[in-house]
Amino acid sequence: GPQVIRLRVLSNWGDPRQCGLSQIEVLGEKGDVLRVPPAALTLKGTLGGSTTLARVVTAQARATSERQMWVTTLMKSEGLGGGFEPFEIILNWPPSAAAVAALR
């Protein structure tokens, strides 16, 4: 089956309702950037996104505009101090693809 890689987001820059990511890159064993099929991505633990999750692998790096990044609505934390519940971006890496060495 596929290799499952979970990226768990625990905090952001302070917005209790939204979190945005501009890009996630998957690196191979030689440091080369591997293409991520958008269908390999799933999301767990959010209320929904204003943009498609595929933007985290197709958007430009270091984007600062919401139009250029993936943004999601967070679930409010019930714990002391407010904030949001951690969420996960899950990458189901195809077994036929090159081995994953790192995320950037």
mmCIF file of N, CA, C and O in Angstrom, residues 16-55:
data_model
loop_
_atom_site.group_PDB
_atom_site.id
_atom_site.type_symbol
_atom_site.label_atom_id
_atom_site.label_comp_id
_atom_site.label_asym_id
_atom_site.label_seq_id
_atom_site.Cartn_x
_atom_site.Cartn_y
_atom_site.Cartn_z
ATOM 1 N N PRO A 16 -7.060 32.611 15.388
ATOM 2 C CA PRO A 16 -7.738 31.459 15.990
ATOM 3 C C PRO A 16 -8.744 30.785 15.064
ATOM 4 O O PRO A 16 -9.255 29.719 15.387
ATOM 5 N N ARG A 17 -9.023 31.391 13.905
ATOM 6 C CA ARG A 17 -10.057 30.851 13.008
ATOM 7 C C ARG A 17 -9.518 30.253 11.721
ATOM 8 O O ARG A 17 -10.177 29.438 11.089
ATOM 9 N N GLN A 18 -8.354 30.701 11.253
ATOM 10 C CA GLN A 18 -7.845 30.241 9.961
ATOM 11 C C GLN A 18 -6.358 29.929 10.022
ATOM 12 O O GLN A 18 -5.630 30.475 10.843
ATOM 13 N N CYS A 19 -5.942 29.066 9.110
ATOM 14 C CA CYS A 19 -4.522 28.767 8.931
ATOM 15 C C CYS A 19 -4.270 28.657 7.436
ATOM 16 O O CYS A 19 -5.083 28.096 6.706
ATOM 17 N N GLY A 20 -3.167 29.215 6.975
ATOM 18 C CA GLY A 20 -2.820 29.153 5.563
ATOM 19 C C GLY A 20 -1.440 28.555 5.368
ATOM 20 O O GLY A 20 -0.548 28.741 6.193
ATOM 21 N N LEU A 21 -1.285 27.815 4.307
ATOM 22 C CA LEU A 21 0.010 27.255 3.925
ATOM 23 C C LEU A 21 0.256 27.609 2.467
ATOM 24 O O LEU A 21 -0.651 27.520 1.638
ATOM 25 N N SER A 22 1.494 27.998 2.153
ATOM 26 C CA SER A 22 1.768 28.360 0.769
ATOM 27 C C SER A 22 2.281 27.178 -0.042
ATOM 28 O O SER A 22 1.921 27.030 -1.200
ATOM 29 N N GLN A 23 3.128 26.333 0.554
ATOM 30 C CA GLN A 23 3.651 25.219 -0.235
ATOM 31 C C GLN A 23 4.307 24.168 0.649
ATOM 32 O O GLN A 23 4.959 24.492 1.636
ATOM 33 N N ILE A 24 4.111 22.932 0.275
ATOM 34 C CA ILE A 24 4.827 21.800 0.858
ATOM 35 C C ILE A 24 5.529 21.108 -0.299
ATOM 36 O O ILE A 24 4.905 20.805 -1.311
ATOM 37 N N GLU A 25 6.822 20.885 -0.153
ATOM 38 C CA GLU A 25 7.566 20.150 -1.172
ATOM 39 C C GLU A 25 8.012 18.815 -0.606
ATOM 40 O O GLU A 25 8.403 18.721 0.555
ATOM 41 N N VAL A 26 7.965 17.801 -1.438
ATOM 42 C CA VAL A 26 8.440 16.470 -1.084
ATOM 43 C C VAL A 26 9.771 16.278 -1.787
ATOM 44 O O VAL A 26 9.892 16.495 -2.995
ATOM 45 N N LEU A 27 10.785 15.892 -1.007
ATOM 46 C CA LEU A 27 12.131 15.716 -1.557
ATOM 47 C C LEU A 27 12.503 14.244 -1.610
ATOM 48 O O LEU A 27 12.220 13.485 -0.674
ATOM 49 N N GLY A 28 13.158 13.872 -2.693
ATOM 50 C CA GLY A 28 13.651 12.511 -2.860
ATOM 51 C C GLY A 28 14.993 12.337 -2.161
ATOM 52 O O GLY A 28 15.543 13.268 -1.572
ATOM 53 N N GLU A 29 15.545 11.150 -2.262
ATOM 54 C CA GLU A 29 16.797 10.813 -1.581
ATOM 55 C C GLU A 29 17.995 11.636 -2.053
ATOM 56 O O GLU A 29 18.957 11.807 -1.328
ATOM 57 N N LYS A 30 17.942 12.170 -3.263
ATOM 58 C CA LYS A 30 19.044 12.988 -3.791
ATOM 59 C C LYS A 30 18.756 14.483 -3.650
ATOM 60 O O LYS A 30 19.452 15.306 -4.218
ATOM 61 N N GLY A 31 17.691 14.832 -2.926
ATOM 62 C CA GLY A 31 17.333 16.224 -2.725
ATOM 63 C C GLY A 31 16.483 16.816 -3.830
ATOM 64 O O GLY A 31 16.174 18.002 -3.815
ATOM 65 N N ASP A 32 16.101 15.988 -4.785
ATOM 66 C CA ASP A 32 15.267 16.473 -5.889
ATOM 67 C C ASP A 32 13.818 16.610 -5.431
ATOM 68 O O ASP A 32 13.351 15.895 -4.571
ATOM 69 N N VAL A 33 13.117 17.594 -5.990
ATOM 70 C CA VAL A 33 11.716 17.829 -5.665
ATOM 71 C C VAL A 33 10.859 16.833 -6.442
ATOM 72 O O VAL A 33 10.959 16.740 -7.662
ATOM 73 N N LEU A 34 10.051 16.087 -5.712
ATOM 74 C CA LEU A 34 9.190 15.081 -6.323
ATOM 75 C C LEU A 34 7.794 15.659 -6.536
ATOM 76 O O LEU A 34 7.274 16.378 -5.682
ATOM 77 N N ARG A 35 7.192 15.347 -7.659
ATOM 78 C CA ARG A 35 5.833 15.809 -7.950
ATOM 79 C C ARG A 35 4.843 15.057 -7.076
ATOM 80 O O ARG A 35 4.876 13.839 -6.978
ATOM 81 N N VAL A 36 3.957 15.802 -6.441
ATOM 82 C CA VAL A 36 2.932 15.212 -5.591
ATOM 83 C C VAL A 36 1.610 15.221 -6.338
ATOM 84 O O VAL A 36 1.131 16.281 -6.730
ATOM 85 N N PRO A 37 1.019 14.057 -6.557
ATOM 86 C CA PRO A 37 -0.297 14.048 -7.187
ATOM 87 C C PRO A 37 -1.326 14.648 -6.223
ATOM 88 O O PRO A 37 -1.434 14.186 -5.082
ATOM 89 N N PRO A 38 -2.059 15.690 -6.624
ATOM 90 C CA PRO A 38 -3.029 16.306 -5.725
ATOM 91 C C PRO A 38 -4.028 15.317 -5.126
ATOM 92 O O PRO A 38 -4.468 15.490 -3.988
ATOM 93 N N ALA A 39 -4.355 14.262 -5.845
ATOM 94 C CA ALA A 39 -5.292 13.260 -5.336
ATOM 95 C C ALA A 39 -4.715 12.483 -4.148
ATOM 96 O O ALA A 39 -5.454 11.809 -3.429
ATOM 97 N N ALA A 40 -3.404 12.581 -3.916
ATOM 98 C CA ALA A 40 -2.774 11.875 -2.804
ATOM 99 C C ALA A 40 -2.944 12.603 -1.472
ATOM 100 O O ALA A 40 -2.573 12.083 -0.433
ATOM 101 N N LEU A 41 -3.507 13.810 -1.496
ATOM 102 C CA LEU A 41 -3.655 14.615 -0.290
ATOM 103 C C LEU A 41 -5.040 14.473 0.332
ATOM 104 O O LEU A 41 -6.047 14.478 -0.376
ATOM 105 N N THR A 42 -5.076 14.357 1.654
ATOM 106 C CA THR A 42 -6.334 14.405 2.384
ATOM 107 C C THR A 42 -6.134 15.288 3.612
ATOM 108 O O THR A 42 -5.012 15.575 4.012
ATOM 109 N N LEU A 43 -7.242 15.689 4.200
ATOM 110 C CA LEU A 43 -7.229 16.623 5.308
ATOM 111 C C LEU A 43 -8.063 16.061 6.442
ATOM 112 O O LEU A 43 -9.135 15.495 6.206
ATOM 113 N N LYS A 44 -7.571 16.218 7.671
ATOM 114 C CA LYS A 44 -8.296 15.705 8.832
ATOM 115 C C LYS A 44 -8.263 16.754 9.947
ATOM 116 O O LYS A 44 -7.196 17.255 10.291
ATOM 117 N N GLY A 45 -9.445 17.111 10.451
ATOM 118 C CA GLY A 45 -9.504 17.958 11.628
ATOM 119 C C GLY A 45 -9.769 19.431 11.403
ATOM 120 O O GLY A 45 -9.480 20.242 12.273
ATOM 121 N N THR A 46 -10.310 19.817 10.248
ATOM 122 C CA THR A 46 -10.667 21.218 10.011
ATOM 123 C C THR A 46 -12.138 21.307 9.631
ATOM 124 O O THR A 46 -12.780 20.299 9.330
ATOM 125 N N LEU A 47 -12.634 22.523 9.612
ATOM 126 C CA LEU A 47 -14.031 22.736 9.222
ATOM 127 C C LEU A 47 -14.188 22.885 7.722
ATOM 128 O O LEU A 47 -15.283 22.838 7.204
ATOM 129 N N GLY A 48 -13.101 23.111 7.008
ATOM 130 C CA GLY A 48 -13.162 23.258 5.558
ATOM 131 C C GLY A 48 -12.216 24.328 5.094
ATOM 132 O O GLY A 48 -11.752 25.149 5.871
ATOM 133 N N GLY A 49 -11.914 24.310 3.822
ATOM 134 C CA GLY A 49 -10.984 25.271 3.266
ATOM 135 C C GLY A 49 -11.650 26.228 2.305
ATOM 136 O O GLY A 49 -12.647 25.893 1.678
ATOM 137 N N SER A 50 -11.089 27.420 2.218
ATOM 138 C CA SER A 50 -11.614 28.387 1.258
ATOM 139 C C SER A 50 -11.019 28.147 -0.122
ATOM 140 O O SER A 50 -11.458 28.703 -1.102
ATOM 141 N N THR A 51 -9.995 27.337 -0.171
ATOM 142 C CA THR A 51 -9.353 26.996 -1.441
ATOM 143 C C THR A 51 -9.058 25.507 -1.439
ATOM 144 O O THR A 51 -9.149 24.851 -0.418
ATOM 145 N N THR A 52 -8.694 24.978 -2.571
ATOM 146 C CA THR A 52 -8.454 23.544 -2.654
ATOM 147 C C THR A 52 -7.134 23.156 -1.999
ATOM 148 O O THR A 52 -6.143 23.874 -2.073
ATOM 149 N N LEU A 53 -7.127 21.997 -1.365
ATOM 150 C CA LEU A 53 -5.936 21.485 -0.696
ATOM 151 C C LEU A 53 -4.779 21.292 -1.669
ATOM 152 O O LEU A 53 -3.617 21.408 -1.282
ATOM 153 N N ALA A 54 -5.070 21.037 -2.932
ATOM 154 C CA ALA A 54 -4.009 20.824 -3.922
ATOM 155 C C ALA A 54 -3.066 22.019 -4.038
ATOM 156 O O ALA A 54 -1.926 21.875 -4.484
ATOM 157 N N ARG A 55 -3.499 23.195 -3.615
ATOM 158 C CA ARG A 55 -2.615 24.370 -3.692
ATOM 159 C C ARG A 55 -1.343 24.214 -2.874
ATOM 160 O O ARG A 55 -0.348 24.847 -3.180
#
